[in-house]
């Protein structure tokens, strides 16, 4: 079985690697606000904020560019839009900005290589336990007489379900601890591990993420701190813990940290290393103090060399000028002789001319040729003279620079009290000492590494990530007795199989099959889908509540301790079939008014605003109104709660990124944890805002609709709704959700539950809305070309929430660019803007109008759109016809955005609303999401007519930019009636899209 599975793993990894490479095999992301945290295991650890979500496995290799220099690095941890990076170079306490390049397929390639070596090498990994785990076969429990179960009870004893899970882990070769959110699985893991350790078994504790490993290890250390296991350094963390956990471990349980254990065992070596590193830093500081002087001396040397070159050039130019002047003088003397001979020739008789060599024609030719030579030489002399003057001027400038540099170097040397020769000697001496010290540090590190290897080989518990089991050179060869896997649903199967191959007797799988599985990019490939797109629960056929209840391998943890009861009851009702209980302590999880609401469940209803949901050309979705709403909601809560973080979750990266940009503009990031549901799995916060994003303009995506084939909607929703401990906000357009979803779908049922049970707030109570009435009144008062800074004619014009008043005032501030997205155009409305637009264009303002093509409009609206588009183009406005657009947006100088339900350039405004906000980062994200700065954006209708196809020869449609498989092409606007397509490079073809 093992050889077959391994071959399939290799194929699956190949398919995934190929899929990643098709997407360029890595990513370059901008990171900023880097803060130095610590040095650990030879890496300088920094935490950065991210511009975009980083798709990289923890412990992936990377390269970072800082101030133009590149250094090897490692991605240690990603959490939302923050990333911890270990760099092999210290770059100061703060790094304002950098670029990070990751290699997404490196770790998969390494694991594939490991499996290939197992097939070809005589040294085989024993995959016996892996086969038991992946076959899911039932095996007999170990006879109780052979090992007695013992673990400490403590002040907080395990409940009955936890006891049964601990006993199953202890006695069964394969046990599954089913731990729904908040049911104390980490505590159960710790006590099960203690039982195994007390029986003399070595344990390997693994998870896909550092955070899960750290949480479990903390509980183990807490239970065993007073025992020899901890005191003798037998509980070991391999790898760098997440920063928050690392601080706690250093403070309370430092003897689980490999570096600290090694320092204790090699105390004299560690002291010597610390002393040497201190000496090395002093030497580096001394060398750094020399640096400015050496730079000044180097500048003097360079300038002197350049000055020497200039002097040589001047000498050579002077020589050439003298030679050219002498040659010119010779030519002029020759010319004078020729002219005298010509006079004599003209006065001489025939015989004298014949016998005296006085041929007038020949002499005249000589004169003409010499004149040309004289003119040419005179020009050359003039040019050489000019060149010589330029060189002499350059020499003077260079002499001044060299003298200034020399004075600076002399001043620096005087301040240091040494000569140049002494400085050179000190530098060489310091570098020699530094090399000696570094050599000794390297030797000490080698000895400490040997100590660390010995520590790991003798450890009773090693806690690490699945990745480290095949990446870390220090990972012990000595096999373990027990494998404990936490967060099992997210564990990639090839990684898990490899880790289990290093264990011999027992495997305990801990997790929840109702959480999200690993992400697989090559999901259309058979082996990748089979082995990278599924979880271990799929492999062992535990995928539903009923299957789990029937399975004797499964032990359910049935009491939740994390969430307020109202929050926990949602997942219990809709996903867990009512099998979970709330611990009495959960009653205290309820919190008081946070400035917005008082209940544990809060529905933020957006139906009255009917916000638009946009689909990106790459497949993601975003909803600008919802993004502003979530940021505004968080801002209100932050103003009323002095501490604690708020989580904002969304199914879509593009929406999370937009909310993050708004929060950044508003200065809220320190208090927010903004993430996708997938990336937040395993996390928790007291308050969670879950943005469903969906709205008018799109059907509810399969990601949130569990009635669709292969949908993970139930898992996405379960994760999202179980992250909050005290208060859960659901942001949604319930009318849209309920009308688009099947009544039996999970989200539809959850939405109805919130309508019944939650405190409901209308979104307009949080986000300001501007009412769009009295256009003509405002236009006449404020669209004044002649007086662009004129104030409104009367004080009553500028009411607090009148859109036109504020928009026209904003228009007067535009200096560079105005972008308007108005799907429909009317002559009456647009004509009011035309003169003002013309004046703006004359001031150098770029005006760009996005609207629907005329052929996508009907009747009188089509006629009016045609007229307005021609008028706008006549005044040099850039009109872009974009098919099926619905967004109503105005962007002013990338500084102000208006968004809402009003077509700004058409006449229908009754009952519409608009929202205004400022923030450069958020507006850049909006422009990016809407492809407003992209040439040939998907959906753009060109002016070119379709020549027709076999299906529709006389088509006369327009060519539209479309995309398929991430490649753009031109297709007919009459598709599917006409299937004409053409590559963007101009070559024609006909095909079905």
Short mmCIF file of C-alpha atoms in Angstrom, two decimals, residues 42-274:
data_model
loop_
_atom_site.label_atom_id
_atom_site.label_comp_id
_atom_site.label_asym_id
_atom_site.label_seq_id
_atom_site.Cartn_x
_atom_site.Cartn_y
_atom_site.Cartn_z
CA UNK A 42 20.47 32.73 13.65
CA UNK A 43 17.51 34.67 12.22
CA UNK A 44 16.61 38.30 12.86
CA UNK A 45 12.84 38.27 13.25
CA UNK A 46 10.73 41.22 12.05
CA UNK A 47 6.97 41.68 11.89
CA UNK A 48 5.58 43.56 8.88
CA UNK A 49 2.22 44.77 7.67
CA UNK A 50 1.14 43.48 4.27
CA UNK A 51 -0.43 45.38 1.37
CA UNK A 52 -2.07 42.16 0.14
CA UNK A 53 -2.69 38.70 1.55
CA UNK A 54 0.36 36.49 1.32
CA UNK A 55 -0.15 33.00 -0.06
CA UNK A 56 2.79 31.17 1.48
CA UNK A 57 3.20 28.21 3.79
CA UNK A 58 4.80 28.99 7.12
CA UNK A 59 8.55 28.29 7.05
CA UNK A 60 8.71 28.88 3.27
CA UNK A 61 12.01 30.27 1.97
CA UNK A 62 11.94 33.81 0.63
CA UNK A 63 14.09 36.73 -0.42
CA UNK A 64 13.63 40.23 0.97
CA UNK A 65 14.77 43.46 -0.66
CA UNK A 66 15.56 46.26 1.80
CA UNK A 67 16.82 49.61 0.56
CA UNK A 68 18.07 48.03 -2.68
CA UNK A 69 19.88 45.09 -1.02
CA UNK A 70 18.60 41.50 -1.11
CA UNK A 71 18.85 38.99 1.74
CA UNK A 72 17.76 35.36 2.27
CA UNK A 73 14.69 35.13 4.49
CA UNK A 74 12.01 32.78 5.76
CA UNK A 75 8.28 33.30 6.19
CA UNK A 76 7.71 32.31 9.81
CA UNK A 77 4.05 33.18 10.31
CA UNK A 78 1.20 34.86 8.44
CA UNK A 79 -1.81 36.15 10.32
CA UNK A 80 -4.29 38.20 8.35
CA UNK A 81 -2.38 41.12 6.88
CA UNK A 82 0.65 40.70 9.15
CA UNK A 83 3.68 38.52 8.50
CA UNK A 84 6.64 37.47 10.64
CA UNK A 85 9.85 37.14 8.64
CA UNK A 86 13.20 35.77 9.71
CA UNK A 87 16.06 37.52 7.89
CA UNK A 88 19.68 36.40 7.78
CA UNK A 89 20.81 40.00 8.26
CA UNK A 90 20.13 42.68 10.85
CA UNK A 91 18.63 45.75 9.17
CA UNK A 92 17.99 48.01 12.14
CA UNK A 93 15.13 48.33 14.57
CA UNK A 94 12.69 49.60 11.95
CA UNK A 95 12.25 48.93 8.23
CA UNK A 96 9.82 51.37 6.67
CA UNK A 97 9.28 49.42 3.46
CA UNK A 98 10.54 46.31 1.70
CA UNK A 99 9.67 43.80 -1.01
CA UNK A 100 9.23 40.11 -0.22
CA UNK A 101 9.55 37.44 -2.88
CA UNK A 102 8.35 33.96 -1.98
CA UNK A 103 8.76 30.60 -3.64
CA UNK A 104 5.45 28.84 -3.21
CA UNK A 105 6.45 25.44 -4.53
CA UNK A 106 9.83 24.94 -2.81
CA UNK A 107 8.49 22.98 0.17
CA UNK A 108 6.33 20.75 -2.05
CA UNK A 109 9.34 20.05 -4.26
CA UNK A 110 11.38 19.15 -1.19
CA UNK A 111 8.73 16.73 0.10
CA UNK A 112 8.39 15.16 -3.34
CA UNK A 113 12.16 14.63 -3.37
CA UNK A 114 11.98 12.99 0.06
CA UNK A 115 9.34 10.54 -1.16
CA UNK A 116 11.34 9.81 -4.34
CA UNK A 117 14.37 9.01 -2.19
CA UNK A 118 12.26 6.58 -0.15
CA UNK A 119 11.44 4.69 -3.34
CA UNK A 120 15.03 4.48 -4.57
CA UNK A 121 17.14 4.45 -1.40
CA UNK A 122 17.89 1.34 0.66
CA UNK A 123 17.28 3.45 3.79
CA UNK A 124 13.50 3.34 4.09
CA UNK A 125 11.17 5.28 6.34
CA UNK A 126 8.85 2.89 8.19
CA UNK A 127 5.35 3.90 7.08
CA UNK A 128 3.59 1.18 9.10
CA UNK A 129 1.67 3.65 11.29
CA UNK A 130 0.98 5.84 8.25
CA UNK A 131 -0.70 2.87 6.55
CA UNK A 132 -2.81 2.18 9.65
CA UNK A 133 -3.82 5.83 9.79
CA UNK A 134 -4.69 6.15 6.10
CA UNK A 135 -6.48 2.83 5.93
CA UNK A 136 -8.47 3.76 9.03
CA UNK A 137 -8.44 0.12 10.03
CA UNK A 138 -9.68 -0.84 13.48
CA UNK A 139 -7.03 -2.47 15.66
CA UNK A 140 -7.13 -3.94 19.13
CA UNK A 141 -6.45 -1.71 22.09
CA UNK A 142 -3.29 -2.30 24.06
CA UNK A 143 -4.06 -4.55 27.06
CA UNK A 144 -4.54 -2.35 30.14
CA UNK A 145 -2.14 -4.49 32.14
CA UNK A 146 0.78 -3.50 29.97
CA UNK A 147 0.49 0.21 30.73
CA UNK A 148 -1.54 2.01 33.35
CA UNK A 149 -2.98 5.38 32.37
CA UNK A 150 -1.84 8.20 34.66
CA UNK A 151 -2.23 11.95 34.27
CA UNK A 152 -2.64 14.86 36.69
CA UNK A 153 -6.15 16.12 37.42
CA UNK A 154 -5.33 19.60 38.71
CA UNK A 155 -7.72 22.37 39.69
CA UNK A 156 -9.65 22.08 36.42
CA UNK A 157 -10.30 18.35 35.90
CA UNK A 158 -11.38 17.02 32.51
CA UNK A 159 -15.09 16.45 31.94
CA UNK A 160 -16.39 12.96 31.19
CA UNK A 161 -16.12 13.30 27.41
CA UNK A 162 -12.56 14.58 27.71
CA UNK A 163 -11.66 11.64 29.98
CA UNK A 164 -12.94 9.17 27.40
CA UNK A 165 -10.93 10.92 24.69
CA UNK A 166 -7.76 10.79 26.79
CA UNK A 167 -8.24 7.09 27.48
CA UNK A 168 -8.88 6.34 23.80
CA UNK A 169 -5.72 8.20 22.77
CA UNK A 170 -3.76 6.25 25.38
CA UNK A 171 -5.03 2.78 24.55
CA UNK A 172 -5.85 2.75 20.79
CA UNK A 173 -3.45 2.61 17.89
CA UNK A 174 -5.79 4.95 16.05
CA UNK A 175 -8.12 7.32 17.86
CA UNK A 176 -10.01 10.38 16.69
CA UNK A 177 -10.81 13.19 19.11
CA UNK A 178 -13.62 15.20 17.57
CA UNK A 179 -13.28 18.67 19.03
CA UNK A 180 -15.79 21.25 17.77
CA UNK A 181 -14.80 24.89 18.41
CA UNK A 182 -14.27 25.79 22.05
CA UNK A 183 -14.67 22.27 23.47
CA UNK A 184 -11.26 22.13 25.20
CA UNK A 185 -9.38 20.00 22.72
CA UNK A 186 -6.04 21.70 23.53
CA UNK A 187 -6.45 20.85 27.21
CA UNK A 188 -7.43 17.28 26.26
CA UNK A 189 -4.35 16.96 24.05
CA UNK A 190 -2.12 18.09 26.93
CA UNK A 191 -3.53 15.51 29.33
CA UNK A 192 -3.40 12.72 26.73
CA UNK A 193 0.26 13.57 26.04
CA UNK A 194 0.98 13.51 29.78
CA UNK A 195 -0.55 10.03 29.99
CA UNK A 196 1.64 8.79 27.12
CA UNK A 197 4.77 10.34 28.68
CA UNK A 198 4.03 8.76 32.06
CA UNK A 199 3.88 5.39 30.29
CA UNK A 200 7.41 5.94 28.91
CA UNK A 201 6.34 6.75 25.36
CA UNK A 202 7.94 9.38 23.12
CA UNK A 203 5.43 11.74 21.54
CA UNK A 204 5.50 13.79 18.33
CA UNK A 205 2.99 16.66 18.48
CA UNK A 206 2.34 18.25 15.07
CA UNK A 207 -0.01 20.61 13.33
CA UNK A 208 -0.03 22.44 10.00
CA UNK A 209 0.45 25.84 11.72
CA UNK A 210 2.77 27.18 14.42
CA UNK A 211 -0.08 28.72 16.37
CA UNK A 212 -1.81 25.36 17.00
CA UNK A 213 1.48 23.73 18.02
CA UNK A 214 2.23 26.56 20.46
CA UNK A 215 -1.20 26.48 22.10
CA UNK A 216 -1.01 22.74 22.70
CA UNK A 217 2.58 22.91 23.95
CA UNK A 218 1.72 25.69 26.41
CA UNK A 219 -0.96 23.50 27.96
CA UNK A 220 1.46 20.55 28.15
CA UNK A 221 4.14 22.72 29.80
CA UNK A 222 1.58 24.11 32.24
CA UNK A 223 0.55 20.58 33.27
CA UNK A 224 4.11 19.28 33.55
CA UNK A 225 6.13 22.27 34.79
CA UNK A 226 6.82 20.68 38.15
CA UNK A 227 7.88 17.33 36.66
CA UNK A 228 11.31 16.13 35.46
CA UNK A 229 9.94 16.14 31.90
CA UNK A 230 9.99 19.94 31.97
CA UNK A 231 12.83 20.52 34.43
CA UNK A 232 15.25 18.32 32.45
CA UNK A 233 14.34 19.82 29.07
CA UNK A 234 12.52 16.78 27.72
CA UNK A 235 9.58 18.78 26.27
CA UNK A 236 11.01 20.52 23.23
CA UNK A 237 9.63 23.01 20.71
CA UNK A 238 11.34 22.60 17.32
CA UNK A 239 10.96 25.76 15.25
CA UNK A 240 10.20 29.37 16.05
CA UNK A 241 6.97 29.87 18.02
CA UNK A 242 4.50 32.57 17.05
CA UNK A 243 5.64 35.83 18.69
CA UNK A 244 2.80 36.14 21.20
CA UNK A 245 3.34 32.54 22.35
CA UNK A 246 7.12 32.94 22.32
CA UNK A 247 6.92 35.82 24.79
CA UNK A 248 4.72 33.74 27.08
CA UNK A 249 6.97 30.69 26.77
CA UNK A 250 10.07 32.76 27.55
CA UNK A 251 8.32 34.24 30.56
CA UNK A 252 6.76 31.08 32.00
CA UNK A 253 8.04 27.92 30.27
CA UNK A 254 11.46 28.74 28.82
CA UNK A 255 12.72 25.16 29.17
CA UNK A 256 10.59 24.01 26.24
CA UNK A 257 12.59 26.32 23.92
CA UNK A 258 15.39 24.44 22.20
CA UNK A 259 17.84 27.38 22.38
CA UNK A 260 17.27 27.83 26.11
CA UNK A 261 17.66 24.13 26.88
CA UNK A 262 20.89 24.06 24.87
CA UNK A 263 22.14 27.15 26.71
CA UNK A 264 21.43 25.47 30.04
CA UNK A 265 23.20 22.25 29.05
CA UNK A 266 26.03 24.09 27.33
CA UNK A 267 26.13 26.94 29.82
CA UNK A 268 29.86 27.65 29.50
CA UNK A 269 29.59 27.59 25.70
CA UNK A 270 26.58 29.88 25.80
CA UNK A 271 28.38 32.34 28.09
CA UNK A 272 31.45 32.30 25.84
CA UNK A 273 29.23 32.83 22.80
CA UNK A 274 27.46 35.79 24.44
#
